Short mmCIF file of C-alpha atoms and ligand atoms in Angstrom, two decimals:
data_model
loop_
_atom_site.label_atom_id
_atom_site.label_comp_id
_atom_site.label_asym_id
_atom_site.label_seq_id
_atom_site.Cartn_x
_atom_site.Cartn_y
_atom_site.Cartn_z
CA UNK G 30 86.56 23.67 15.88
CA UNK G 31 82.94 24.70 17.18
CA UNK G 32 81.88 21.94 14.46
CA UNK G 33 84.39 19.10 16.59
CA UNK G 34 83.27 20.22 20.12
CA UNK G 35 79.74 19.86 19.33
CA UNK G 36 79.87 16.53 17.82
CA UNK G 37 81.48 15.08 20.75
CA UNK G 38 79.37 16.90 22.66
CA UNK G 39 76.66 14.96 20.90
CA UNK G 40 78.42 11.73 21.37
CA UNK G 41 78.23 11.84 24.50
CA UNK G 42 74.54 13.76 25.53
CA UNK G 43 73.46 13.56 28.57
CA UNK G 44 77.31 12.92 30.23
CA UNK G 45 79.77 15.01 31.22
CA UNK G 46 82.39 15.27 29.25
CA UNK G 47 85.63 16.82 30.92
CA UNK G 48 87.61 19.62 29.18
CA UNK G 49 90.45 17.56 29.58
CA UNK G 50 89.37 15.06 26.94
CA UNK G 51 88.45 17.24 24.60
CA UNK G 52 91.75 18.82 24.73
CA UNK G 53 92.92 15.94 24.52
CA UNK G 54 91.27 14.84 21.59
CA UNK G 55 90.77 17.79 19.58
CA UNK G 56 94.31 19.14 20.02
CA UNK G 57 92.61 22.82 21.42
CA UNK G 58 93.32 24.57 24.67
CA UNK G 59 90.75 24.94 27.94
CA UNK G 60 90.56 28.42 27.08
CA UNK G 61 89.19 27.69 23.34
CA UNK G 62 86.75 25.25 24.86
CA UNK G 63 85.11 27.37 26.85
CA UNK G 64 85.10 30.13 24.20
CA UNK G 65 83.47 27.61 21.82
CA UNK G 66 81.53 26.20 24.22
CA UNK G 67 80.07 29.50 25.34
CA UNK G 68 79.40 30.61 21.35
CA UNK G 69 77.19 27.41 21.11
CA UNK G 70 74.88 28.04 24.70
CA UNK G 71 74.33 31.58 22.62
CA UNK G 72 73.18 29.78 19.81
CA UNK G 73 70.61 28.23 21.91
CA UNK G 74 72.49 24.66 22.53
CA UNK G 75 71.81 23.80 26.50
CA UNK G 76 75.27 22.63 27.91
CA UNK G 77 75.85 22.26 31.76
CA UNK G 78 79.22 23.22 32.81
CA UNK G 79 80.66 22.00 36.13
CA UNK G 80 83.99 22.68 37.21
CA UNK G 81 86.35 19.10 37.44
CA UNK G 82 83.63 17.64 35.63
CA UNK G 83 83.38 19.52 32.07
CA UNK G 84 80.35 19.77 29.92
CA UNK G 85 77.41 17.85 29.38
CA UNK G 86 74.84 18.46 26.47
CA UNK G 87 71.27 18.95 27.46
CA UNK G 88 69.28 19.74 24.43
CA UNK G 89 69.61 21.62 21.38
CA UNK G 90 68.11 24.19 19.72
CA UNK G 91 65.52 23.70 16.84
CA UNK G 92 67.94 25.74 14.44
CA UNK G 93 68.61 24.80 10.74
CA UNK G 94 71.95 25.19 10.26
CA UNK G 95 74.60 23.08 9.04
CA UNK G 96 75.97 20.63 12.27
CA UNK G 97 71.88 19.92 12.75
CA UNK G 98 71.25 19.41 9.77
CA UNK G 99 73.64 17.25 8.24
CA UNK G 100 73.13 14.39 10.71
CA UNK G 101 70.43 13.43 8.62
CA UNK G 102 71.76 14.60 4.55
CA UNK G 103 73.02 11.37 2.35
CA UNK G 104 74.18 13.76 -0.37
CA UNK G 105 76.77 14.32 -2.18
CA UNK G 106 77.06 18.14 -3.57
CA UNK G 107 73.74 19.53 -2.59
CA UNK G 108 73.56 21.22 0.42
CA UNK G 109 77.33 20.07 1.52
CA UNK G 110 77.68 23.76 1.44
CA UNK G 111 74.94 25.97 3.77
CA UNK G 112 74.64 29.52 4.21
CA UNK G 113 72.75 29.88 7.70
CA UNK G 114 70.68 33.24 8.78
CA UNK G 115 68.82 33.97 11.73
CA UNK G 116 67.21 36.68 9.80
CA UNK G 117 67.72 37.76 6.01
CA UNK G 118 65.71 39.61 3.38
CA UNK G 119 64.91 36.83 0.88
CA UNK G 120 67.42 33.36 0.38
CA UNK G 121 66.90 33.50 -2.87
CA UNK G 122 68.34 37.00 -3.59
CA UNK G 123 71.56 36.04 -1.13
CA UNK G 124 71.71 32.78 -3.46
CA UNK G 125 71.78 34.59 -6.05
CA UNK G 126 74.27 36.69 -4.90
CA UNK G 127 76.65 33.53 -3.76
CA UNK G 128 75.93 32.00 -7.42
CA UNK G 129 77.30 35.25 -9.21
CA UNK G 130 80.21 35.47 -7.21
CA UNK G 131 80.89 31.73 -8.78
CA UNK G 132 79.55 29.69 -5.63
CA UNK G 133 79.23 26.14 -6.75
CA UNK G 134 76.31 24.23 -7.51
CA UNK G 135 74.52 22.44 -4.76
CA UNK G 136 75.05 25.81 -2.00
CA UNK G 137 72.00 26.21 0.09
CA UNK G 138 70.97 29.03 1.85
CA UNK G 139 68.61 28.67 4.74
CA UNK G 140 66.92 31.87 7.08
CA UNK G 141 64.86 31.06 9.94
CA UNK G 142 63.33 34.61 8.80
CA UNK G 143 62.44 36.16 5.42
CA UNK G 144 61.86 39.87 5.83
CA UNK G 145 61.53 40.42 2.49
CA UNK G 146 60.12 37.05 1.13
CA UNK G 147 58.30 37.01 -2.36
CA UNK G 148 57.23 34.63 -4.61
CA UNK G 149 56.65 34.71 -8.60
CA UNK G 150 56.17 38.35 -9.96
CA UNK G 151 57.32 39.84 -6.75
CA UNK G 152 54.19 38.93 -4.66
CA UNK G 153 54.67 38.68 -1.03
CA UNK G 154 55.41 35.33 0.62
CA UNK G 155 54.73 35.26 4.18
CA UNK G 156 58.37 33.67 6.27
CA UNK G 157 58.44 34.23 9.96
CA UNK G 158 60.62 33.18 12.16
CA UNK G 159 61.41 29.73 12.61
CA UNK G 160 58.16 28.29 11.64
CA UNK G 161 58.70 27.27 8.48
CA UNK G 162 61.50 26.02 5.82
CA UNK G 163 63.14 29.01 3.76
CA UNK G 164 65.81 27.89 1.50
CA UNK G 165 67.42 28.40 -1.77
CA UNK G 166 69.43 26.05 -3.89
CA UNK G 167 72.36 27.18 -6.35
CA UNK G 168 71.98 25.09 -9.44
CA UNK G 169 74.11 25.31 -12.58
CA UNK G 170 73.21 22.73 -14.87
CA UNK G 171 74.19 22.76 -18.43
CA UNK G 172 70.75 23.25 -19.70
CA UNK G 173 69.10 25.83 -22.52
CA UNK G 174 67.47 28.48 -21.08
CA UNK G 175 63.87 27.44 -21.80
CA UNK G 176 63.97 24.46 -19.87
CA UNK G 177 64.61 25.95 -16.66
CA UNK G 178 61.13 25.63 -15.66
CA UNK G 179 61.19 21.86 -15.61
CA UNK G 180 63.74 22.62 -12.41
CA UNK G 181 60.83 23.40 -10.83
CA UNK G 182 59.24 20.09 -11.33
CA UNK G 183 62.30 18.03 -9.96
CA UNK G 184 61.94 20.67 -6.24
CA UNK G 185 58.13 19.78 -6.58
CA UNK G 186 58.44 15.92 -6.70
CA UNK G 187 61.46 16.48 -4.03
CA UNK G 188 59.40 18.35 -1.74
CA UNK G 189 56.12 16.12 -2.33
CA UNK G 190 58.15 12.87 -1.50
CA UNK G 191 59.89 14.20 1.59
CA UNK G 192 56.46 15.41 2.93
CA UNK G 193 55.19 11.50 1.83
CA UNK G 194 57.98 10.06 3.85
CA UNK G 195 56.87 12.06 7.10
CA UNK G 196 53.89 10.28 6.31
CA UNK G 197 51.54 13.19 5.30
CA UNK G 198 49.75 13.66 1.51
CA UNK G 199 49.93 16.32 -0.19
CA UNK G 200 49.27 17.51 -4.04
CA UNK G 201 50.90 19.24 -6.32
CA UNK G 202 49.64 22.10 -7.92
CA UNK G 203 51.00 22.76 -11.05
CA UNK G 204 53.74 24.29 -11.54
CA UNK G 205 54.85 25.52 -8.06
CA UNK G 206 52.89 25.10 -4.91
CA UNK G 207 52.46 21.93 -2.98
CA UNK G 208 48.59 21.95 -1.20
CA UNK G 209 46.71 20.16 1.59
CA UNK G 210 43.11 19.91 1.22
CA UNK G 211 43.21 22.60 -1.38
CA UNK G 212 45.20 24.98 0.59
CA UNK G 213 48.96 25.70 -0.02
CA UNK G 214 51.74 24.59 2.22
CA UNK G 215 54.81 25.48 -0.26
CA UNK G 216 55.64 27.59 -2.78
CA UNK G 217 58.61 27.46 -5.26
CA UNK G 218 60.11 29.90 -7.46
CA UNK G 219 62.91 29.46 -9.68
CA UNK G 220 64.89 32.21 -10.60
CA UNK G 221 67.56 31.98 -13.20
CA UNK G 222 70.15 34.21 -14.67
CA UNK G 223 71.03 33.56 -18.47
CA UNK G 224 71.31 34.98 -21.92
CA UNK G 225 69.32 33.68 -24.75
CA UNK G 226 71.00 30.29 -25.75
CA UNK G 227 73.70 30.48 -21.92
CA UNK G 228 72.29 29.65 -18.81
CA UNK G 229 74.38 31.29 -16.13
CA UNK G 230 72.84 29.75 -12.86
CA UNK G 231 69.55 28.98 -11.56
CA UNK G 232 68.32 29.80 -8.04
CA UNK G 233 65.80 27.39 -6.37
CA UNK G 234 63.69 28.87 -3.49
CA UNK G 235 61.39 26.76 -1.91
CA UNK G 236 59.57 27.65 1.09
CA UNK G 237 57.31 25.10 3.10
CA UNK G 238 54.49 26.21 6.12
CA UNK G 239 55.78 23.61 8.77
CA UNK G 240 55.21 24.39 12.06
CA UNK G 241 53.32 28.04 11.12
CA UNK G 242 49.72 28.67 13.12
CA UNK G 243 46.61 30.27 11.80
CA UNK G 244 47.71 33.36 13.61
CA UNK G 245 51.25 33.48 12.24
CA UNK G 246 49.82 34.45 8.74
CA UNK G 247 48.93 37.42 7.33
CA UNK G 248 45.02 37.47 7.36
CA UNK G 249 44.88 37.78 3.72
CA UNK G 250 46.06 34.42 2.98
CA UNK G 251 44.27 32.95 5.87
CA UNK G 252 41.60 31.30 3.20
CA UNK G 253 44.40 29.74 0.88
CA UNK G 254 47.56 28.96 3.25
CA UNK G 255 47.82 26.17 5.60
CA UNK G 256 50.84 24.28 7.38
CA UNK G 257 51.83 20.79 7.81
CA UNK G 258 51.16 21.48 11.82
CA UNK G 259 47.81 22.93 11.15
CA UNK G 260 46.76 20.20 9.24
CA UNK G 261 48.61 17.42 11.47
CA UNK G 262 48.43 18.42 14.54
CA UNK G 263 51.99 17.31 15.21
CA UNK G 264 54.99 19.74 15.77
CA UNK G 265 57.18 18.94 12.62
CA UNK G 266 61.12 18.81 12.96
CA UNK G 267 62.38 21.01 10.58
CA UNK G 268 66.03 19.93 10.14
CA UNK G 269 64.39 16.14 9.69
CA UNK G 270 62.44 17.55 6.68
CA UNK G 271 64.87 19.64 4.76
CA UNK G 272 67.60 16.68 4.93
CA UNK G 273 65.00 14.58 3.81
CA UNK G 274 64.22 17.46 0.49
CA UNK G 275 67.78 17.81 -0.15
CA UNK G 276 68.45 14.37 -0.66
CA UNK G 277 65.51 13.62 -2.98
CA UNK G 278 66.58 17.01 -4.63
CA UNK G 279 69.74 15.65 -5.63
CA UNK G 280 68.66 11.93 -6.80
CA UNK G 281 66.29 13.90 -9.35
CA UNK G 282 67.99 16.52 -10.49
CA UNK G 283 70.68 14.07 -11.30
CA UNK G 284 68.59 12.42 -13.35
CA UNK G 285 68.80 15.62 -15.54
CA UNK G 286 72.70 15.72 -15.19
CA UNK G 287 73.11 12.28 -15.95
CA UNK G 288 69.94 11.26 -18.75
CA UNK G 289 68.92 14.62 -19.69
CA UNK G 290 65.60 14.28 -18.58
CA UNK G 291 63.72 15.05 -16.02
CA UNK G 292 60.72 12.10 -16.61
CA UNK G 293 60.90 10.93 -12.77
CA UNK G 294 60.02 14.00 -11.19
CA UNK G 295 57.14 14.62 -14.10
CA UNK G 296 55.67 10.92 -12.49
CA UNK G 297 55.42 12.34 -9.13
CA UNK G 298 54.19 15.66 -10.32
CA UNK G 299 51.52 13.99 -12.47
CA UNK G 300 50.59 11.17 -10.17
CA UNK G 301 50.11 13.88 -7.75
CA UNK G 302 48.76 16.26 -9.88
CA UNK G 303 46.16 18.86 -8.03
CA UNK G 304 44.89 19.89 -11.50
CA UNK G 305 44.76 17.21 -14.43
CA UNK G 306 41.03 16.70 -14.50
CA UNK G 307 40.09 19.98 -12.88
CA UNK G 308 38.44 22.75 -14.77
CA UNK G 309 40.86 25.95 -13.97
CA UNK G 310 41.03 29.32 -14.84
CA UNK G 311 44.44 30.75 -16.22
CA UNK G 312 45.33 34.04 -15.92
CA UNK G 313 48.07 35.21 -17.88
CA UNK G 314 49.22 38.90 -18.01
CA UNK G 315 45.99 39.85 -17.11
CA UNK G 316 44.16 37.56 -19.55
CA UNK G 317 41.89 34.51 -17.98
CA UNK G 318 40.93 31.61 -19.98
CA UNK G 319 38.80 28.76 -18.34
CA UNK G 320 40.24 25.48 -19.33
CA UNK G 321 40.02 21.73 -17.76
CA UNK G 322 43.58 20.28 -17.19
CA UNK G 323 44.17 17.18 -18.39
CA UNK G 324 47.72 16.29 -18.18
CA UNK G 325 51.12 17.31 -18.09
CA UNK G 326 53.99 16.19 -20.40
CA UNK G 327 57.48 14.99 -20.25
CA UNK G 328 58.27 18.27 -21.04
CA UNK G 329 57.04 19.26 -17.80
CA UNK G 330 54.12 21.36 -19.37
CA UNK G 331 50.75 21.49 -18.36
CA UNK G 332 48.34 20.10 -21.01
CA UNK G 333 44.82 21.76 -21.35
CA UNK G 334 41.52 21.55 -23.48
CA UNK G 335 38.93 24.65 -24.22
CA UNK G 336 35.01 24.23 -23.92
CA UNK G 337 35.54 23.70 -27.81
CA UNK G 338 38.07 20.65 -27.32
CA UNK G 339 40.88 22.27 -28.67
CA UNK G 340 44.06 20.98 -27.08
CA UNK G 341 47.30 23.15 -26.10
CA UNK G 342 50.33 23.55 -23.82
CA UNK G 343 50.79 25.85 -20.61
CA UNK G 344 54.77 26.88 -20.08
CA UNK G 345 54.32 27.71 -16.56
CA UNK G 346 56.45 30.90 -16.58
CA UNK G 347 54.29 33.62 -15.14
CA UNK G 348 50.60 31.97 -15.76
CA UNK G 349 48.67 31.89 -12.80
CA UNK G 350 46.23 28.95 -11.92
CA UNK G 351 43.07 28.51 -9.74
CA UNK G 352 40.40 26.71 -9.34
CA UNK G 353 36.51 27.74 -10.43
CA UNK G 354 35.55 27.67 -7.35
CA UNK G 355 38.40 28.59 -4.66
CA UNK G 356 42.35 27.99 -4.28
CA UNK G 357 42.00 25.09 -6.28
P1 ADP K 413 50.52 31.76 -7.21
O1 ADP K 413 49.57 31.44 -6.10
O2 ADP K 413 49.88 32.46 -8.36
O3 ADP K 413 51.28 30.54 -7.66
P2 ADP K 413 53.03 32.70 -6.10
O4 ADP K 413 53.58 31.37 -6.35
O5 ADP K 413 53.73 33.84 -6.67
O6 ADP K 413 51.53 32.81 -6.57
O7 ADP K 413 52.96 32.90 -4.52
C1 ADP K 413 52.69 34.15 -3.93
C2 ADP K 413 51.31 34.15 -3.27
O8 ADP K 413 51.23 33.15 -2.28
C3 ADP K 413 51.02 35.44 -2.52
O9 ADP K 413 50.44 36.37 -3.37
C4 ADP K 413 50.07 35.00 -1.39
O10 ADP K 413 48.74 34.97 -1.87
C5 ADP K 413 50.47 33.59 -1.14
N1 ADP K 413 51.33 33.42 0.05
C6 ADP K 413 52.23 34.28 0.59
N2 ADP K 413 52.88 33.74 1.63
C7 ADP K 413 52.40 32.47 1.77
C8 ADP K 413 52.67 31.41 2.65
N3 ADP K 413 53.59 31.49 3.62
N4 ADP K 413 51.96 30.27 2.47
C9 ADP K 413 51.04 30.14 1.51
N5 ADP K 413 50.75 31.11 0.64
C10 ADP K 413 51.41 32.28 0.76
#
């Protein structure tokens, strides 16, 4: 009902619209109305009530949840089903949670706070509140276990051609962060569940630096983080931006549902690549290696050559990459 009132609310911003006609139309009593109406001005909506006038819609709130949101989502299964927190430790653990307890694929879970964000091997990642984009998708694809990393790839190209369309270029830096000038302004991490030939359900997170200031981050990440603000200048519109994700989630991963493969999101990860022709330093389980990147395959694996020209693969898994010389 809250859902109703605020659409024609909506319909109608910036008139009054009288409690009589919306009883009329929704079927609900003046006594529900104002209860509803009175839950939304809490969630930050502005409505002006006037008595033998009714309610008129003033502004709303720069919130992420599912009525602001939607306006904008052409999907069909991803993201038709939102989990919204003011505050929560991490989105991906409460997806992961909602996929166990046999949520379907294409749930999202969005916090306008991480307390307890992290990113691959339990690293911090920075999430305060309502400055950036912290979401999780539940996926369940019927995939082998070993190819859940090419997920990853098809939330990269998503989130690289939703940041294209509100006109700003970025790179992707193989095989989870997105970066502006070398600095990075999302980070990924897939999470899966499985056994070893069963995948139970994967959990994407993805969390993007929108409107986030220098002084909103920690100062340890000060030299390698940067937001879409900070490097616009322009306040971005969150709900805009993670319709605009979701829908170019769900035309690529469907390309895996439907073909198998995942070959258009590898395009947009290797036409964007922040790495193929770089000389990078891998560091895996402690071990570096200097190598130059020189491509990435269809398998969604990052292809590499030694000072001695000896060609091999990178499964991204837990490798870390960097540049010689800084971030990237
Ligand atoms: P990697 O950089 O090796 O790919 P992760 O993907 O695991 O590492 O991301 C975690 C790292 O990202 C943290 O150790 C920290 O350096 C950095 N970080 C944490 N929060 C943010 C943020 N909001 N924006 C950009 N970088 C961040």
């Amino acid at each position: 009902m809250k859902e109703q009132i605020l659409k024609l609310l909506k319909d109608n911003q910036n008139e009054f619209i009288s409690g009589q006609e919306i009883s009329e139309q929704l079927k609900v009593s003046r006594t529900a109305i104002w209860k509803y109406v009175n839950i939304l001005k809490e969630e930050g909506y502005e409505i002006e009530s006037v008595s033998r006038k009714g309610h008129m819609l003033l502004a709303t709130p720069d919130i992420l949840n599912y009525e602001e949101i939607s306006e904008y989502l052409d999907t069909k299964y991803i993201g038709r089903e939102i989990y919204y927190f003011d505050s929560i430790n991490s989105t991906n653990i409460k997806a992961k949670e909602l996929a166990y307890s046999s949520e379907s694929e294409g749930t999202v879970v969005i916090a306008e706070e991480q307390t307890n964000g992290r990113g691959r091997l339990g690293r911090k990642w920075s999430s305060p509140n309502k400055k950036g984009i912290w979401m999780s998708i539940v996926l369940k694809p019927q995939i082998e276990p070993q190819e859940a990393a090419k997920i990853t790839q098809v939330a990269a190209a998503a989130v690289w051609k939703a940041i294209n369309q509100i006109g700003v270029k970025t790179q992707i830096k193989w095989p989870n962060d997105i970066v502006i000038n070398g600095k990075k302004v999302c980070g990924i991490l897939t999470e899966m569940s499985g056994e070893l030939n069963r995948l139970n359900y994967l959990v994407v997170g993805i969390g993007i630096n929108a409107n986030t200031t220098i002084s909103d981050f920690p100062e340890e990440i000060n030299d390698i983080a940067t937001s879409l603000r900070i490097e616009t200048g322009k306040e971005i519109k969150r709900k805009e931006l993670i319709a605009l994700i979701l829908n170019y989630f769900e035309e690529l991963y469907n390309d895996l549902k439907n073909n198998g493969n995942v070959y258009s999101s590898i395009k947009v990860c290797k036409e964007n690549s922040a790495l193929i022709g770089k000389d990078v330093r891998l560091t895996l389980r402690g071990e570096e290696k200097e190598v130059r990147a020189i491509d990435i395959n269809e398998e969604g694996e990052l292809i590499v050559q030694d000072s001695e020209g000896n060609i091999s693969k990178v499964i991204s898994g837990e490798v870390s990459v960097r540049g010689l010389y800084g971030y990237v």
